[in-house]
Structures are given as structure tokens and as C-alpha cells.
Amino acid sequence: MNKTARKHDSAVLVDEGYWSSVSQAIQQEAVRLLEQGAVAGVVGYIAGRRTGTAMPVVAATPDEARQLIFSPACVNNLALYFTKAKKEVSSKGKLAIVAKGCDLRALAGLMGESQLKREDVYIIGIACAGVYGAHADRSQPLCDATIARKCRECTVHEPTGADAVAGTLPALQKLEPLEAQELARLEAMTPQERWAFWKEHFSRCIRCLACRQVCPFCFCEQCLCDRNRPQSVETTPRPAGNTAWHIVRAMHLAGRCGGCAECERVCPMDIPLNLLNRKMAKELKELYDYEAGLTPQEKGPLTEYKEDDDESFIK
Amino acid sequence: MHVDKVKHDFEPKIVALVCTWCTYAGADLAGTSRMQYPPNVRVVKFPCTGRIDPVFILRAFQKGADGVLVSGCHPGDCHYMAGNFHARRRFAAFRKLLEFVGVDLSRLQFSWVSAAEGGKWVEMVTELTERVRQLGPLTEFRELELAEQWSGSTLTTPELKEAYQAI
Ligand code: SF4
Ligand code: SF4
Ligand code: SF4
């Protein structure tokens, strides 16, 4: 065994057998559903053309279903395929979906917002060990260096409320919570330092809006940020409009964001968007004891109220 | 009441976003009762505090406000039953977000002012104006407004500055 291989071995978080057993379980379930005609298709992942990649697919025949996989490259949040933005998918009839714990939260959120009915979807949950981060070296297995930041402190490895669960969770190592540390670092800064931090990040934004397109909760047919009459948010990539865009995005997702971190993953400018999401989730939990997407709830923290809500900030 | 006019170097621009049923009527009462308050405030009225989108506050700061006041009916008095209850949660969350981005929250004031509280309106506006006067102009958003990232350097031509001052 050469040196590099040994180095990887010691850092590997889960062994190969786990991935293939999850893949097999997904295939079995998908084939069964399609053969019985219980669903019109299964939204899942197949291997991409390059090694270490995967891509979303809607498998409509048992043969296609036999191609389905689960690997650390299965990063996409497939809940996106059930939103208004993807009408062509949901119009096919009842679908099954392969969902990691964090993606399940998006499904629960969509149900809470009347975008999806529970009876219209069959959920194949995954006992999830984690996926690759945005810049992971995909020739390596899932290890400390390649795992996504969100997975380091995941609370939903075991799916709840799914119709079927694929795989069993291997023993997982405790990893350093990088995101929580970064959040604490920011919170300890002075307002001026925080302003400088975000100013630098926001000024790099090129307004490609990938973060919006990939988010399951950004399903508005007309986005406030695209309107120019009246214009609330400047649409060109200048620092002023960028700052407004990011504040509006974080505000619109407050209490709704399921924390899949897809927005941050797709950002070509490496803007730490999930820090904003996490901060808002944390504040809403503190203020209104609400956590998004664990179970479908009829009302979010910002669409309901209590008469005795805190108003110490109001004079 | 007689108030001595004092000329200050810096006159803060205060934008007040108010609900038409309570605070606007309260401000009107202050006016008809001939109460004096700083002329720095520009009032924008809305049908309800529930209609005041956080983006309006942002827009005010971006367009040159040094301070923003948001005011509506006391809880329980909303013309639309629950508009201000919803607004209360939304603004509580929005304040946390602004704080996290690094905005000084002492420039943003929320209050309940009823149609009968002309005096409270005067107090609110005076207090906020004086507080913002002490803090000085809000430069952060102004700098963003002037910044032109993709031209490679910051554009600070006299023309641009003048155009900005004219807003
Ligand atoms: S956050 Fe949890 S459920 Fe989501 S991909 Fe990572 S380990 Fe899996
Ligand atoms: S805001 Fe980002 S992390 Fe939250 S649900 Fe949308 S894509 Fe996922
Ligand atoms: S994906 Fe990144 S660069 Fe693109 S609009 Fe979102 S934050 Fe800006």
C-alpha cells in the first residue's frame, strides 16, 4: 500500500459497504414502486459521467430505477423538483423522492406552506452519513477534508417521517463544528467589524441568482428582487444592491430555510450564505421557539403571532 | 410653547414610516395642537404597520436617511385586527438580521403611537432626532451607494457626490 492511500484510509469516515448498501436499498424500493405502479417516477441520483459525481434524475421505468445510487456526490436537494419552479416534474403524477435528512426538512417546509401534499409524494429517506462540500477533492473518499460544512454538525442523520428508510447509519465520528465556530466568531465582533466582513463578501456577489434558483423555498413566480417598477432592490451587481439583495434573501427565508446549504454550495463567489441562514434560524428559535421543517407545520414563526410576544424593542 | 431655534452643523434626515389610523393621526394631532418638534422628519404613511415591508427601511437608509422611525397602533388597536402583531414579529427578526450585518440599531426606532398621543409623537421624533444628531451621519450605506465595485476602484467624483447630496 502506498503512502497516500494509507493517509486516506485513516481519514475515511464511512466504509464503502455503507454506500453500496444504501444504493441497493434505494434501487429495490424504487423498482418495487415502479413495478407496482404506485408512482409515476422516482426523483433520485444517478452516477455522473466523471468519477466522483452524481446527478439528479427522474427514473420512470424499473430499468432506470436500477441505475439509482447514493454516494458522497449526491449533494443536490431534490425537494426543489417539487416546487412551482419545476412544474413539468410534478405534473407527471405521484412521485417518489430520495431524500437526505436535511432535504426532508425542505419537504416538510413545503408541505407546511401548501406547496406539496403529503399524499402526493412517497419519501425514501436516507440514513445519511454526509456528502461532499463545495470544493471537495472528489478523488478522495468522504473524510474530514472533503465533508460538507453542514454535515459536520448535522442533527438529522436519521430521517423521520419517511415512507421507507434506505440504509442503516454507520457509527459516525464527531467532527469539529466549523460553522458554529464561525458564527460565534462573527457574533463576538463589533458591529463595525461585522459590517466590514459582510461588505467584503457581498461586494463580490455577481448576482447570478444561483442561490435563489437552487433554493426550494424561493418558489415565488415573481421575485421582489426582479421587479423594477417600483424597484426595491437594485438588480445590477453593485455593492449597494448586493447588500440589499442579501438582506432581503435572508429575511424572506427566516423561519423557513431548512438548512440544506444548497445556496452556499452553488455560489460561484464563495459567499458564506449559510451563516446568514443559520443566524436567522437561531434567532427565531430563541424568540419564538420554532425550528423550521422538522415536521410540517401550518404556520411559520413570521406568519403567526401571540398577543404577548416580546416587544421590549418597541417604545 | 416657545422653542429657540438652534442651527446645527449636521441636520439628520429622519424617515418615519407610520400607519395611517393611529400614528399618522397622532402626528396630525400634534400639528393641529401646535406642538413643536424637529422638522427633520419625513413622514410616509401606510395603511397598516403590517404593510411596512422591511425592505422599505433598508431603502430609506440606502437613499440617505440617517434614522428611521416605524410607528403604528398599540397592540389590540389595529384597524385590521392583527397587522401590528405580525409586524412586531417581523421587525423583531429584522432587527436581529440588521444587527448581524453590522447596522447600528440605535438609528432604528419602533414605537406605538395612538391617534390621541400627539405628545408621545413629539417626544419620539425629538428623541430620535437628537440621538441621531449625536451619532452623526450614517455613512455606511452612503459609501455602498457610491461604491462601484466592477470599475476596479471606488468612484468618488465630485459629480457623483453632488448627485448623492441632492437626493
Ligand atoms: S446535513 Fe445531515 S442529512 Fe444533510 S447531507 Fe449532511 S449528513 Fe446528510
Ligand atoms: S436558503 Fe439555502 S440553505 Fe436554506 S433552504 Fe434555501 S437553499 Fe437551502
Ligand atoms: S449565488 Fe452567490 S454570486 Fe450568485 S447571486 Fe447568490 S450570492 Fe451572489
Short mmCIF file of N, CA, C and O in Angstrom, two decimals, chain A residues 170-236:
data_model
loop_
_atom_site.label_atom_id
_atom_site.label_comp_id
_atom_site.label_asym_id
_atom_site.label_seq_id
_atom_site.Cartn_x
_atom_site.Cartn_y
_atom_site.Cartn_z
N PRO A 170 -24.05 4.13 9.85
CA PRO A 170 -22.83 3.60 10.48
C PRO A 170 -22.45 4.47 11.67
O PRO A 170 -23.01 5.56 11.85
N ALA A 171 -21.53 3.99 12.47
CA ALA A 171 -21.06 4.82 13.59
C ALA A 171 -20.37 6.05 13.03
O ALA A 171 -19.53 5.93 12.13
N LEU A 172 -20.76 7.21 13.49
CA LEU A 172 -20.20 8.43 12.93
C LEU A 172 -19.25 9.09 13.92
O LEU A 172 -19.49 9.08 15.12
N GLN A 173 -18.21 9.66 13.34
CA GLN A 173 -17.22 10.35 14.15
C GLN A 173 -17.73 11.74 14.49
O GLN A 173 -18.44 12.34 13.69
N LYS A 174 -17.35 12.26 15.62
CA LYS A 174 -17.73 13.63 15.94
C LYS A 174 -16.71 14.56 15.28
O LYS A 174 -15.51 14.39 15.44
N LEU A 175 -17.19 15.51 14.51
CA LEU A 175 -16.29 16.41 13.80
C LEU A 175 -16.36 17.81 14.41
O LEU A 175 -17.33 18.17 15.05
N GLU A 176 -15.32 18.56 14.13
CA GLU A 176 -15.28 19.93 14.65
C GLU A 176 -16.39 20.76 14.00
O GLU A 176 -16.49 20.79 12.77
N PRO A 177 -17.22 21.45 14.77
CA PRO A 177 -18.32 22.23 14.18
C PRO A 177 -17.84 23.58 13.62
O PRO A 177 -17.97 24.62 14.26
N LEU A 178 -17.31 23.55 12.42
CA LEU A 178 -16.71 24.76 11.84
C LEU A 178 -17.69 25.91 11.69
O LEU A 178 -17.38 27.06 11.96
N GLU A 179 -18.91 25.56 11.27
CA GLU A 179 -19.89 26.61 11.00
C GLU A 179 -20.31 27.31 12.29
O GLU A 179 -20.40 28.53 12.35
N ALA A 180 -20.55 26.52 13.33
CA ALA A 180 -20.94 27.09 14.61
C ALA A 180 -19.82 27.96 15.16
O ALA A 180 -20.07 29.03 15.74
N GLN A 181 -18.59 27.53 14.94
CA GLN A 181 -17.46 28.33 15.41
C GLN A 181 -17.39 29.67 14.68
O GLN A 181 -17.16 30.72 15.27
N GLU A 182 -17.62 29.61 13.37
CA GLU A 182 -17.57 30.83 12.56
C GLU A 182 -18.69 31.79 12.99
O GLU A 182 -18.49 33.00 13.08
N LEU A 183 -19.86 31.22 13.26
CA LEU A 183 -20.99 32.04 13.70
C LEU A 183 -20.66 32.72 15.03
O LEU A 183 -20.89 33.92 15.21
N ALA A 184 -20.07 31.97 15.94
CA ALA A 184 -19.71 32.53 17.25
C ALA A 184 -18.65 33.63 17.08
O ALA A 184 -18.69 34.66 17.74
N ARG A 185 -17.74 33.40 16.14
CA ARG A 185 -16.69 34.41 15.90
C ARG A 185 -17.32 35.73 15.41
O ARG A 185 -16.98 36.81 15.88
N LEU A 186 -18.29 35.60 14.50
CA LEU A 186 -18.95 36.79 13.98
C LEU A 186 -19.75 37.51 15.06
O LEU A 186 -19.75 38.72 15.16
N GLU A 187 -20.44 36.70 15.87
CA GLU A 187 -21.28 37.30 16.91
C GLU A 187 -20.44 38.06 17.94
O GLU A 187 -20.91 39.02 18.55
N ALA A 188 -19.19 37.63 18.10
CA ALA A 188 -18.34 38.28 19.08
C ALA A 188 -17.72 39.57 18.54
O ALA A 188 -17.13 40.35 19.28
N MET A 189 -17.86 39.80 17.24
CA MET A 189 -17.26 41.00 16.64
C MET A 189 -18.04 42.26 17.01
O MET A 189 -19.18 42.19 17.43
N THR A 190 -17.42 43.41 16.79
CA THR A 190 -18.16 44.67 16.95
C THR A 190 -19.00 44.85 15.69
O THR A 190 -18.69 44.27 14.64
N PRO A 191 -20.06 45.67 15.77
CA PRO A 191 -20.88 45.90 14.57
C PRO A 191 -20.04 46.39 13.38
O PRO A 191 -20.26 45.95 12.25
N GLN A 192 -19.06 47.23 13.64
CA GLN A 192 -18.22 47.74 12.54
C GLN A 192 -17.46 46.60 11.86
O GLN A 192 -17.35 46.56 10.63
N GLU A 193 -16.95 45.69 12.68
CA GLU A 193 -16.21 44.56 12.09
C GLU A 193 -17.13 43.67 11.28
O GLU A 193 -16.75 43.18 10.22
N ARG A 194 -18.33 43.46 11.82
CA ARG A 194 -19.28 42.63 11.07
C ARG A 194 -19.65 43.30 9.76
O ARG A 194 -19.77 42.65 8.73
N TRP A 195 -19.87 44.61 9.80
CA TRP A 195 -20.21 45.35 8.58
C TRP A 195 -19.09 45.16 7.55
O TRP A 195 -19.35 44.87 6.38
N ALA A 196 -17.84 45.29 8.01
CA ALA A 196 -16.71 45.15 7.10
C ALA A 196 -16.65 43.74 6.53
O ALA A 196 -16.40 43.54 5.34
N PHE A 197 -16.93 42.75 7.39
CA PHE A 197 -16.91 41.34 6.95
C PHE A 197 -17.93 41.12 5.83
O PHE A 197 -17.60 40.62 4.76
N TRP A 198 -19.17 41.54 6.08
CA TRP A 198 -20.22 41.30 5.08
C TRP A 198 -20.04 42.18 3.86
O TRP A 198 -20.37 41.78 2.75
N LYS A 199 -19.54 43.37 4.08
CA LYS A 199 -19.34 44.28 2.95
C LYS A 199 -18.39 43.64 1.95
O LYS A 199 -18.64 43.64 0.74
N GLU A 200 -17.32 43.07 2.47
CA GLU A 200 -16.35 42.43 1.58
C GLU A 200 -17.01 41.26 0.85
O GLU A 200 -16.88 41.13 -0.36
N HIS A 201 -17.74 40.42 1.59
CA HIS A 201 -18.37 39.27 0.95
C HIS A 201 -19.43 39.69 -0.07
O HIS A 201 -19.45 39.20 -1.19
N PHE A 202 -20.31 40.59 0.34
CA PHE A 202 -21.41 40.98 -0.55
C PHE A 202 -20.89 41.69 -1.80
O PHE A 202 -21.48 41.58 -2.87
N SER A 203 -19.79 42.41 -1.66
CA SER A 203 -19.31 43.17 -2.81
C SER A 203 -18.83 42.22 -3.92
O SER A 203 -18.77 42.60 -5.07
N ARG A 204 -18.54 40.97 -3.56
CA ARG A 204 -18.08 40.02 -4.59
C ARG A 204 -19.24 39.39 -5.36
O ARG A 204 -19.04 38.80 -6.41
N CYS A 205 -20.44 39.51 -4.82
CA CYS A 205 -21.60 38.85 -5.42
C CYS A 205 -21.79 39.35 -6.86
O CYS A 205 -21.73 40.53 -7.13
N ILE A 206 -21.99 38.40 -7.78
CA ILE A 206 -22.18 38.79 -9.18
C ILE A 206 -23.65 38.73 -9.60
O ILE A 206 -23.98 38.88 -10.76
N ARG A 207 -24.52 38.51 -8.63
CA ARG A 207 -25.96 38.49 -8.86
C ARG A 207 -26.36 37.51 -9.96
O ARG A 207 -27.19 37.82 -10.82
N CYS A 208 -25.76 36.36 -9.89
CA CYS A 208 -26.13 35.31 -10.83
C CYS A 208 -27.44 34.68 -10.39
O CYS A 208 -28.11 34.02 -11.16
N LEU A 209 -27.80 34.88 -9.13
CA LEU A 209 -29.04 34.39 -8.53
C LEU A 209 -29.12 32.85 -8.48
O LEU A 209 -30.20 32.29 -8.35
N ALA A 210 -27.97 32.20 -8.58
CA ALA A 210 -27.96 30.75 -8.44
C ALA A 210 -28.49 30.36 -7.07
O ALA A 210 -29.21 29.37 -6.93
N CYS A 211 -28.15 31.15 -6.05
CA CYS A 211 -28.61 30.84 -4.69
C CYS A 211 -30.13 30.83 -4.62
O CYS A 211 -30.72 30.06 -3.88
N ARG A 212 -30.74 31.70 -5.39
CA ARG A 212 -32.20 31.74 -5.38
C ARG A 212 -32.78 30.57 -6.18
O ARG A 212 -33.73 29.92 -5.75
N GLN A 213 -32.20 30.30 -7.32
CA GLN A 213 -32.75 29.26 -8.20
C GLN A 213 -32.68 27.88 -7.56
O GLN A 213 -33.50 27.02 -7.85
N VAL A 214 -31.69 27.67 -6.71
CA VAL A 214 -31.49 26.32 -6.16
C VAL A 214 -32.29 26.12 -4.87
O VAL A 214 -32.44 25.00 -4.40
N CYS A 215 -32.82 27.20 -4.32
CA CYS A 215 -33.48 27.10 -3.03
C CYS A 215 -34.91 26.61 -3.17
O CYS A 215 -35.70 27.19 -3.91
N PRO A 216 -35.28 25.53 -2.48
CA PRO A 216 -36.65 25.03 -2.59
C PRO A 216 -37.69 26.04 -2.10
O PRO A 216 -38.86 25.95 -2.48
N PHE A 217 -37.27 26.96 -1.25
CA PHE A 217 -38.25 27.91 -0.72
C PHE A 217 -38.37 29.19 -1.54
O PHE A 217 -39.20 30.03 -1.25
N CYS A 218 -37.52 29.35 -2.53
CA CYS A 218 -37.65 30.52 -3.41
C CYS A 218 -38.53 30.13 -4.58
O CYS A 218 -38.06 29.99 -5.71
N PHE A 219 -39.83 29.94 -4.31
CA PHE A 219 -40.71 29.49 -5.38
C PHE A 219 -41.63 30.59 -5.90
O PHE A 219 -42.51 30.32 -6.70
N CYS A 220 -41.46 31.82 -5.45
CA CYS A 220 -42.32 32.90 -5.96
C CYS A 220 -42.20 33.00 -7.47
O CYS A 220 -41.10 32.93 -8.01
N GLU A 221 -43.34 33.18 -8.14
CA GLU A 221 -43.27 33.29 -9.59
C GLU A 221 -42.71 34.66 -9.98
O GLU A 221 -42.11 34.82 -11.03
N GLN A 222 -42.96 35.65 -9.14
CA GLN A 222 -42.36 36.97 -9.39
C GLN A 222 -41.57 37.33 -8.15
O GLN A 222 -42.13 37.51 -7.07
N CYS A 223 -40.26 37.41 -8.30
CA CYS A 223 -39.40 37.73 -7.15
C CYS A 223 -39.34 39.24 -6.98
O CYS A 223 -39.17 39.98 -7.94
N LEU A 224 -39.48 39.66 -5.76
CA LEU A 224 -39.40 41.09 -5.43
C LEU A 224 -38.13 41.70 -6.01
O LEU A 224 -38.11 42.84 -6.44
N CYS A 225 -37.08 40.89 -6.01
CA CYS A 225 -35.78 41.40 -6.41
C CYS A 225 -35.62 41.52 -7.92
O CYS A 225 -34.61 42.00 -8.41
N ASP A 226 -36.60 41.05 -8.67
CA ASP A 226 -36.55 41.20 -10.13
C ASP A 226 -37.40 42.38 -10.59
O ASP A 226 -37.36 42.77 -11.74
N ARG A 227 -38.20 42.90 -9.71
CA ARG A 227 -39.13 43.97 -10.10
C ARG A 227 -38.38 45.27 -10.26
O ARG A 227 -37.52 45.59 -9.47
N ASN A 228 -38.75 46.02 -11.28
CA ASN A 228 -38.13 47.34 -11.39
C ASN A 228 -39.13 48.48 -11.40
O ASN A 228 -38.77 49.62 -11.58
N ARG A 229 -40.40 48.16 -11.18
CA ARG A 229 -41.37 49.24 -11.12
C ARG A 229 -42.41 48.95 -10.07
O ARG A 229 -43.36 48.24 -10.38
N PRO A 230 -42.32 49.38 -8.86
CA PRO A 230 -41.18 50.13 -8.34
C PRO A 230 -40.04 49.19 -8.02
O PRO A 230 -40.28 48.01 -7.74
N GLN A 231 -38.85 49.71 -8.03
CA GLN A 231 -37.70 48.87 -7.73
C GLN A 231 -37.36 48.96 -6.25
O GLN A 231 -37.19 50.04 -5.71
N SER A 232 -37.30 47.82 -5.59
CA SER A 232 -36.94 47.81 -4.17
C SER A 232 -35.48 47.47 -4.01
O SER A 232 -34.83 47.89 -3.07
N VAL A 233 -35.00 46.63 -4.90
CA VAL A 233 -33.63 46.14 -4.78
C VAL A 233 -32.96 46.31 -6.13
O VAL A 233 -33.45 45.80 -7.14
N GLU A 234 -31.88 47.03 -6.15
CA GLU A 234 -31.15 47.26 -7.39
C GLU A 234 -30.73 45.92 -7.98
O GLU A 234 -30.25 45.05 -7.26
N THR A 235 -30.90 45.75 -9.29
CA THR A 235 -30.65 44.44 -9.88
C THR A 235 -29.22 44.25 -10.38
O THR A 235 -28.82 43.13 -10.67
N THR A 236 -28.47 45.33 -10.51
CA THR A 236 -27.11 45.19 -11.02
C THR A 236 -26.15 44.83 -9.89
O THR A 236 -26.41 45.14 -8.74
#
